[in-house]
C-alpha cells in the first residue's frame, strides 16, 4: 500500500519529508535504546535542561533512566577518531514539566554531525534546520546567535566569573535594566555596550552590522565572521525568516559556540534549537567537535487544527452475511480506494 | 494586533493609563463591566484583565504577546519570558523581616514563613543556609509574632504593617516594580510592534532603566 492515510497529521507528513531530506544529505537513521544507566546522566547533568530524571530499577538491580536527552547517547556511541558521523533520529525523551510538576513525554526529531566540524558543516546544519521549519510552518523565524560573541564581550569588559551567570541571565531576558546590578561595572561605556547587546536582535543583515560595530576583540570578530558565513550561505538558498539574535544564550552548558533557535507562528517558545557543542563532546572523552539540532514535534502538535472525522464511502452490516463474504466485500471496496465501515452486529450469523 | 495581559486592580489601572497615554487606548476598559477582554482595532490592541499572579503564565504560553507583571511574581514563577522594561511603577522591596531586636542563631535551622517559596529558597541557598519553609497565603507578619517562624520573606512597601506589628526589615532581597514582559514566540514575529511600545514607554519618561 503506497498511499498515505487521510487522517495523517501535518506533523507526521513533515516527519516523513524530513527523513527523506536528511537522508539525501547523507544522514543515517540512528535508533537508540529506550533506557540509559542513571549514573550516565548524573555525570553530565550540567548539559541537561533539568536535574530531574525519570528513573527505575531494572530487573538486574541497576538504576536506569528514561532518556531525558538524545544527543548524549549519540556522542557516547561514536568511536573517538572515527570519520565524521552524520545521524538523524526520531525519539521520545522524558523531561520535567515545570508547571504541572510532573514528567512529560516529548517527541523530537533531529540530527547530529560529529567529527572535525568545518564551516560547511555549520552551513549545512543551519540550512537543514531552516528547511525543517519550512516543512512544518509557513510563517517561521530561524534566529542565529553565538555564545562566543557574548563571552568575548564579557572578557573584554573584565566581568568577573561569579557575575557572569547573572549577566547572561539579564542578556537572555533582553533586560537592559537588570544589567547594571548584574555586571556591577564602574565603566559607563562598558555598561552601555552590555545594554546595546540586550537589543541585538532582528533582521539578519542590519543586526549583524550593529553587532560588528560593537566588536572589541578577536573572539567577537570571529563570531561575527562565522555568523556572516552561515547567514549569507543559508539565506541564499532558503528565503525569509532568518534573523540574528545575540541574546540567544544557552541556559545549560550544552551549546558553546554558534547556536540557533526556530520559531513558528502560534508557538509560544522555540520549536527547534540547535548549535555547536564541542565542549560536551570533549567532556565525553572524544577529540571531535559536533553540531546538531532538535525539532520538538510535541510542541507542533499543539498548533494543529483538530482533524475532522474521515467520511465513510461504504457502510456494511456485520452479521448480515457470513464473515468470509463480508470480509471479501470490505476488502474489495478498500482495494478500490474506498473507506469502509462495518457496523456492529445486531443479530446472529446468517450462514 | 497586540494582545496585552494586564493585572486586575490598582497596578493594572495605573499601567493602563500609561499605555492609553502613548497610543494604546481602549476606552471600553474604563466602563464598569464584567468583561475580561477589551479590543480596540484602530489602536491595534486587545487587553485581557487577569489575576496578577497569572499574567506571566498568559504571556509565557503565548495567549498574550506582552504583559505587565511585578518582579516578585516573575521571580517566583520562573516564567520563560523576555523582561523588556522596568516600568518604575508599583515600587516596593522583597525583604527578610523579623521581630525588632531579633538575633539570628546561625547554629540552627532558620524557620522562614513566606508566600514566596522559591524566592526564599534561592536566597538562602545562595548563602548555604539551612532553612525550613513555612508556606503561608496571607497575614505573613503574624508568623514570627506567634512563634510559627523566626523570620518572614515578604513584600515591604511603606513598612507600616511591619512597624504596627513590631517587626523590622533585616535584609533586602531584591527591589520590586512592574515589568513589561513579552512572549518569546510573539517577539520573534512582532518585534517591531513590541519594540515600538517599549520605546514609547521609555519616551513617556515614567519608566526607569536602572532601578535594580
XYZ file of C-alpha atoms in Angstrom:
563
model
C 0.000 0.000 0.000
C 1.623 3.229 -1.149
C -0.949 5.975 -0.397
C -0.793 7.760 2.954
C -3.739 7.708 5.379
C -6.100 10.692 5.016
C -6.078 11.250 8.761
C -2.297 11.716 8.744
C -1.429 14.901 10.586
C 0.665 17.644 9.012
C 3.377 16.947 11.541
C 3.509 13.257 10.570
C 3.779 14.175 6.891
C 6.567 16.624 7.755
C 8.401 13.892 9.657
C 8.419 11.682 6.567
C 9.508 14.572 4.328
C 12.324 15.458 6.694
C 13.567 11.894 6.967
C 13.942 11.853 3.180
C 15.655 15.253 3.220
C 18.148 14.265 5.927
C 18.949 11.002 4.152
C 19.601 12.819 0.869
C 22.134 14.964 2.752
C 23.905 11.805 3.902
C 22.489 11.404 7.397
C 21.857 7.876 8.650
C 18.989 6.909 10.893
C 20.050 6.292 14.469
C 17.788 4.156 16.663
C 18.819 4.147 20.271
C 17.806 2.092 23.264
C 14.981 3.455 25.384
C 16.977 3.397 28.598
C 20.404 4.523 29.793
C 22.086 3.996 33.138
C 21.019 6.748 35.527
C 24.658 7.351 36.543
C 25.457 8.402 32.958
C 23.056 11.354 33.108
C 24.103 12.176 36.653
C 27.673 12.604 35.422
C 26.682 15.009 32.661
C 23.847 16.786 34.439
C 25.125 20.267 33.570
C 24.209 19.593 29.931
C 20.625 18.674 30.724
C 17.706 21.129 30.892
C 16.635 19.831 34.303
C 18.240 17.798 37.059
C 15.046 15.749 37.371
C 15.382 12.428 35.553
C 12.748 9.706 35.320
C 14.413 6.608 36.754
C 13.563 2.992 37.621
C 15.348 -0.107 38.890
C 15.931 -2.695 36.195
C 15.461 -6.427 36.870
C 19.213 -6.850 37.436
C 19.198 -4.136 40.113
C 20.773 -1.378 38.022
C 19.274 2.102 38.338
C 18.152 3.089 34.845
C 16.705 6.271 33.338
C 14.252 7.022 30.580
C 16.211 9.272 28.242
C 15.951 12.990 29.091
C 18.198 13.707 26.097
C 19.227 12.074 22.825
C 22.491 13.803 21.951
C 24.491 12.467 24.915
C 23.679 8.877 23.882
C 24.687 9.535 20.271
C 28.022 11.086 21.253
C 28.707 8.124 23.544
C 28.199 5.731 20.661
C 30.704 7.449 18.328
C 34.205 5.986 18.379
C 36.939 8.534 19.078
C 38.938 9.280 15.954
C 36.263 7.817 13.660
C 35.468 9.630 10.386
C 32.785 12.301 10.557
C 29.412 10.797 11.503
C 26.043 12.145 10.431
C 22.970 10.790 12.202
C 19.315 11.715 12.375
C 16.735 10.382 14.798
C 13.091 10.463 15.826
C 12.916 9.690 19.515
C 10.930 10.235 22.698
C 12.541 11.965 25.657
C 11.160 12.403 29.169
C 11.547 15.763 30.850
C 10.156 17.674 33.767
C 7.113 19.832 33.130
C 7.821 22.742 35.464
C 4.241 23.917 35.674
C 2.474 20.629 36.261
C 5.291 19.317 38.444
C 5.304 16.005 36.590
C 7.243 14.363 33.765
C 6.133 14.743 30.180
C 6.850 12.723 27.082
C 8.364 14.799 24.290
C 8.639 13.581 20.707
C 11.626 15.069 18.954
C 13.364 14.705 15.655
C 16.834 15.931 14.969
C 20.262 15.385 13.590
C 23.848 15.420 14.765
C 27.093 15.851 12.830
C 30.072 14.664 14.882
C 33.732 14.938 13.811
C 36.077 17.715 12.703
C 33.420 20.388 12.158
C 34.010 22.754 9.248
C 32.274 25.979 8.224
C 30.433 23.910 5.621
C 29.009 21.659 8.372
C 27.646 24.688 10.199
C 26.044 25.954 6.977
C 24.569 22.552 6.114
C 23.113 22.014 9.602
C 21.611 25.507 9.614
C 20.121 25.015 6.150
C 18.565 21.730 7.281
C 17.185 23.475 10.378
C 15.663 26.178 8.145
C 14.205 23.537 5.819
C 12.837 21.618 8.819
C 10.979 24.725 9.961
C 9.741 25.329 6.425
C 8.334 21.797 6.379
C 6.214 22.412 9.462
C 5.093 26.035 9.123
C 4.633 28.752 6.565
C 5.458 31.582 8.953
C 8.686 30.865 10.719
C 11.813 32.508 12.090
C 15.250 30.980 12.454
C 17.314 33.138 14.805
C 21.102 32.700 14.793
C 23.289 33.559 17.767
C 26.802 32.973 19.082
C 27.929 32.204 22.606
C 31.477 33.246 21.579
C 30.317 36.777 20.794
C 28.824 37.242 24.250
C 31.716 35.661 26.153
C 34.084 37.777 24.021
C 32.314 40.922 25.223
C 32.306 39.754 28.849
C 36.058 39.063 28.567
C 36.702 42.468 27.002
C 34.809 44.162 29.820
C 36.570 42.062 32.514
C 33.316 40.832 34.020
C 34.355 38.552 36.901
C 33.376 34.885 36.639
C 30.996 34.974 39.632
C 28.930 37.720 37.989
C 28.682 36.165 34.549
C 25.701 33.932 35.207
C 23.577 36.896 36.318
C 24.794 38.995 33.365
C 23.984 36.210 30.917
C 20.561 35.881 32.576
C 19.879 39.595 32.006
C 21.037 39.362 28.378
C 18.918 36.243 27.788
C 15.867 38.079 29.175
C 16.641 41.120 26.943
C 16.669 43.219 30.121
C 18.949 46.269 29.938
C 17.568 47.382 33.322
C 18.910 44.233 35.010
C 22.401 44.572 33.550
C 23.690 47.323 35.847
C 23.384 45.394 39.089
C 24.348 42.086 37.482
C 27.567 43.432 35.935
C 28.482 45.920 38.708
C 30.604 47.882 36.230
C 32.043 51.256 37.113
C 32.783 51.851 33.443
C 29.783 53.635 31.882
C 30.877 52.810 28.340
C 31.099 49.097 29.148
C 27.642 49.202 30.666
C 26.306 50.923 27.557
C 27.790 48.138 25.421
C 26.079 45.485 27.527
C 22.785 47.354 27.225
C 23.262 47.561 23.459
C 23.842 43.812 23.373
C 20.421 43.277 25.014
C 18.838 44.847 21.916
C 20.914 42.993 19.310
C 18.134 41.020 17.683
C 16.232 41.474 14.445
C 16.591 41.067 10.668
C 19.887 39.335 9.895
C 21.996 41.790 7.865
C 21.294 45.112 9.654
C 21.613 43.438 13.065
C 24.918 41.843 12.040
C 26.218 45.296 11.036
C 25.284 46.613 14.508
C 26.957 43.581 16.105
C 30.118 44.202 14.104
C 30.275 47.802 15.287
C 30.259 46.575 18.893
C 33.259 44.209 18.478
C 36.072 44.751 20.964
C 38.293 41.718 20.422
C 39.205 38.871 18.098
C 36.708 36.452 19.688
C 33.793 38.771 18.929
C 35.017 39.419 15.370
C 35.472 35.681 14.745
C 31.912 35.054 15.929
C 30.603 37.785 13.619
C 32.502 36.274 10.672
C 31.154 32.799 11.408
C 27.610 34.179 11.627
C 28.098 36.068 8.360
C 29.323 32.934 6.553
C 26.419 30.822 7.783
C 23.762 33.525 7.442
C 24.707 34.506 3.909
C 25.071 30.882 2.722
C 21.702 29.851 4.135
C 19.716 32.937 3.134
C 20.884 32.438 -0.473
C 19.066 29.087 -0.507
C 16.233 29.418 1.990
C 14.485 32.737 1.731
C 12.803 34.563 4.559
C 12.650 34.192 8.283
C 16.377 34.464 9.011
C 17.181 36.689 11.981
C 20.144 37.399 14.204
C 19.628 37.270 17.960
C 22.770 37.739 20.022
C 20.790 37.490 23.244
C 20.135 33.875 22.340
C 22.137 32.093 25.028
C 22.188 28.558 26.223
C 20.979 28.190 29.821
C 22.852 24.916 30.259
C 26.401 24.045 29.160
C 25.036 22.309 26.064
C 25.807 24.675 23.165
C 29.069 26.568 23.443
C 29.568 28.442 20.170
C 27.351 29.100 17.182
C 23.706 28.344 18.044
C 20.203 28.904 16.719
C 16.532 28.673 17.657
C 13.495 28.196 15.449
C 10.074 29.720 15.990
C 6.806 29.148 14.157
C 3.828 31.439 14.362
C 1.438 30.447 17.116
C 4.021 28.663 19.285
C 4.996 30.495 22.450
C 8.527 29.091 22.645
C 11.137 27.777 20.214
C 10.124 24.596 18.399
C 13.678 23.965 17.249
C 17.020 24.517 18.919
C 20.495 23.683 17.829
C 24.119 24.667 17.606
C 27.663 23.634 18.198
C 28.548 21.564 21.253
C 32.260 20.745 21.045
C 32.675 21.105 24.824
C 30.182 18.371 25.562
C 31.866 16.011 23.084
C 35.221 16.648 24.744
C 33.729 16.050 28.205
C 32.665 12.629 26.979
C 36.307 11.915 26.184
C 36.213 12.392 22.394
C 38.508 14.698 20.491
C 35.898 15.636 17.873
C 33.543 18.579 17.585
C 29.824 18.494 16.884
C 26.843 20.451 15.619
C 23.178 19.456 15.528
C 19.610 20.390 16.310
C 16.321 19.035 17.619
C 12.825 19.781 16.353
C 10.212 19.418 19.100
C 7.334 17.594 17.453
C 5.210 17.676 20.609
C 5.199 21.496 20.525
C 3.988 21.436 16.929
C 1.134 19.086 17.755
C -0.485 21.862 19.815
C -0.627 24.134 16.761
C -2.568 21.795 14.511
C -6.258 22.270 13.902
C -8.378 19.365 15.168
C -8.761 16.874 12.312
C -12.290 16.193 11.123
C -13.546 12.601 11.115
C -12.944 10.959 7.757
C -16.211 10.335 5.827
C -17.201 6.728 5.098
C -17.766 5.664 1.463
C -19.240 2.214 2.103
C -21.184 1.011 5.125
C -21.566 -2.732 5.690
C -23.517 -4.579 8.349
C -21.792 -7.197 10.470
C -23.979 -10.313 10.875
C -25.935 -9.695 7.660
C -23.797 -12.255 5.831
C -21.117 -14.760 6.730
C -17.768 -13.326 7.892
C -15.871 -14.601 4.821
C -18.258 -12.842 2.379
C -18.303 -9.677 4.457
C -14.518 -9.604 4.625
C -14.261 -10.115 0.856
C -16.685 -7.237 0.178
C -14.869 -4.949 2.597
C -11.501 -5.813 1.062
C -12.830 -5.214 -2.483
C -14.069 -1.739 -1.516
C -10.780 -0.874 0.167
C -8.758 -2.056 -2.828
C -10.815 0.385 -4.937
C -9.666 3.206 -2.672
C -12.923 3.492 -0.693
C -13.241 3.955 3.046
C -15.256 1.175 4.672
C -17.069 0.979 7.973
C -18.589 -2.257 9.244
C -21.445 -1.565 11.627
C -21.907 -3.501 14.813
C -23.578 -6.946 14.659
C -27.251 -6.796 15.668
C -28.301 -10.411 15.093
C -26.603 -13.791 14.889
C -24.737 -15.058 11.838
C -26.925 -15.740 8.844
C -24.871 -18.522 7.271
C -2.839 43.398 16.898
C -1.009 43.163 20.232
C -2.575 41.053 22.973
C -1.777 42.621 26.338
C -2.302 40.910 29.699
C -2.977 43.460 32.418
C -3.185 42.661 36.128
C -6.559 43.409 37.708
C -6.504 46.078 40.387
C -4.609 49.272 41.118
C -1.424 48.369 39.250
C -3.396 47.413 36.154
C -5.313 50.707 36.234
C -2.100 52.693 36.625
C -0.398 50.890 33.743
C -3.460 51.136 31.501
C -3.397 54.919 31.984
C 0.259 54.900 30.882
C -0.477 52.783 27.811
C -3.563 54.823 26.870
C -1.426 57.942 27.028
C 1.080 56.601 24.479
C -1.430 55.455 21.875
C -2.775 52.144 23.157
C -6.103 53.387 24.485
C -9.181 51.198 24.633
C -11.909 53.364 26.285
C -14.137 50.365 26.898
C -11.658 49.358 29.607
C -12.867 52.245 31.765
C -16.516 51.186 31.658
C -17.955 49.334 34.595
C -18.424 45.819 33.255
C -17.596 42.208 33.935
C -15.917 41.735 30.565
C -12.472 40.198 30.580
C -11.401 41.044 27.010
C -11.368 44.537 25.530
C -10.390 45.283 21.963
C -9.636 48.468 20.030
C -8.939 47.640 16.399
C -7.759 51.107 15.363
C -5.147 51.204 18.105
C -4.229 47.572 17.410
C -4.674 46.319 20.959
C -6.604 43.646 22.797
C -6.424 43.743 26.578
C -7.014 40.794 28.919
C -7.642 41.513 32.581
C -6.260 38.652 34.622
C -5.227 37.878 38.172
C -1.793 39.493 38.787
C -0.181 36.129 39.520
C -1.462 34.744 36.201
C -0.061 37.453 33.899
C 3.293 35.711 33.431
C 1.515 32.428 32.615
C -0.628 34.047 29.898
C 2.481 35.593 28.372
C 4.724 32.537 28.704
C 2.133 30.412 26.889
C 1.579 32.980 24.159
C -2.092 33.720 24.986
C -0.879 37.308 25.447
C 2.018 38.796 23.456
C 3.043 41.163 26.241
C 2.027 41.674 29.842
C 2.627 43.791 32.903
C 3.795 41.865 35.918
C 5.503 42.548 39.235
C 9.100 41.377 39.516
C 8.118 39.359 42.600
C 5.683 37.241 40.565
C 8.185 36.920 37.758
C 10.909 35.638 40.094
C 8.560 33.299 41.917
C 7.059 31.788 38.771
C 10.345 31.376 36.885
C 8.356 32.123 33.710
C 10.373 31.881 30.492
C 9.618 35.346 29.075
C 11.599 38.386 27.962
C 11.685 41.077 30.631
C 11.966 44.113 28.380
C 11.412 47.118 30.600
C 11.196 48.291 34.183
C 8.097 50.484 34.249
C 9.110 52.007 37.550
C 5.597 51.787 38.991
C 4.389 49.680 41.906
C 7.739 50.032 43.620
C 8.408 48.011 46.777
C 11.046 45.609 48.160
C 11.241 41.878 48.783
C 12.680 41.675 52.292
C 13.516 39.426 55.195
C 11.794 40.800 58.299
C 11.785 39.706 61.932
C 10.606 40.940 65.362
C 12.559 44.027 66.473
C 15.722 43.039 68.322
C 15.840 39.634 66.610
C 19.238 37.924 66.739
C 19.908 35.225 64.162
C 21.154 31.955 65.678
C 23.184 30.549 62.769
C 23.702 27.293 64.677
C 20.167 26.093 63.983
C 17.763 25.751 61.073
C 16.047 29.044 60.286
C 12.246 28.900 60.083
C 11.034 31.145 57.265
C 7.351 31.955 56.728
C 6.511 33.212 53.252
C 4.185 33.238 50.292
C 7.258 33.415 48.013
C 8.695 29.948 48.496
C 11.073 29.872 45.514
C 12.479 33.345 46.146
C 13.153 32.439 49.803
C 14.703 29.084 48.886
C 17.005 30.626 46.289
C 18.020 33.472 48.575
C 19.065 31.196 51.422
C 20.528 28.526 49.125
C 22.897 31.193 47.775
C 24.022 31.680 51.404
C 24.209 27.916 52.081
C 21.803 28.407 54.983
C 19.636 25.529 56.142
C 16.016 26.687 56.337
C 12.566 25.293 56.947
C 9.932 26.907 54.738
C 6.501 27.569 56.191
C 4.268 28.320 53.223
C 1.509 30.807 54.094
C -1.019 32.513 51.836
C -1.650 35.721 53.800
C -1.047 37.660 57.052
C 2.586 36.563 56.872
C 3.537 39.132 59.576
C 1.684 37.081 62.158
C 4.025 34.080 61.858
C 7.054 35.329 63.847
C 4.826 37.069 66.405
C 3.112 33.812 67.392
C 6.313 31.756 67.132
C 5.408 29.974 63.905
C 8.633 31.192 62.271
C 11.843 33.074 63.081
C 11.629 35.430 60.092
C 9.393 36.202 57.154
C 10.172 36.832 53.492
C 7.604 39.243 52.112
C 6.959 42.398 50.123
C 7.501 45.648 52.011
C 6.006 48.808 50.571
C 5.992 51.570 53.183
C 6.908 49.352 56.128
C 3.793 50.487 58.083
C 2.402 46.961 58.586
C 5.774 45.794 59.876
C 6.033 48.731 62.310
C 2.497 48.229 63.599
C 3.350 44.618 64.365
C 6.700 45.420 65.985
C 8.669 43.896 63.111
C 11.618 45.342 61.196
C 13.436 44.686 57.930
C 16.547 42.563 58.498
C 17.757 42.296 54.890
C 16.579 43.437 51.481
C 16.483 40.632 48.900
C 15.516 42.455 45.735
C 13.734 45.650 44.683
C 10.349 45.075 43.059
C 8.430 47.058 40.435
C 6.193 46.377 37.444
C 7.896 44.992 34.343
C 6.875 44.793 30.719
C 7.318 41.174 29.655
C 6.970 39.569 26.218
C 6.309 36.074 24.961
C 9.389 34.673 23.197
C 7.378 33.326 20.283
C 5.435 36.576 19.849
C 8.629 38.631 19.979
C 10.096 36.634 17.083
C 7.176 37.679 14.863
C 6.118 41.042 16.326
C 9.423 42.527 17.404
C 8.746 45.821 15.639
C 5.414 46.454 17.391
C 6.701 45.326 20.776
C 9.885 47.415 20.480
C 7.733 50.403 19.460
C 5.638 50.019 22.606
C 8.840 49.795 24.666
C 10.305 52.890 23.046
C 7.103 54.904 23.610
C 7.009 53.866 27.256
C 10.640 54.945 27.668
C 9.955 58.270 25.943
C 6.963 58.820 28.209
C 9.604 59.031 30.923
C 7.789 57.229 33.726
C 9.964 54.188 33.334
C 13.268 53.570 34.988
C 16.047 51.805 33.187
C 18.330 51.042 36.076
C 16.391 50.515 39.226
C 17.738 47.190 40.439
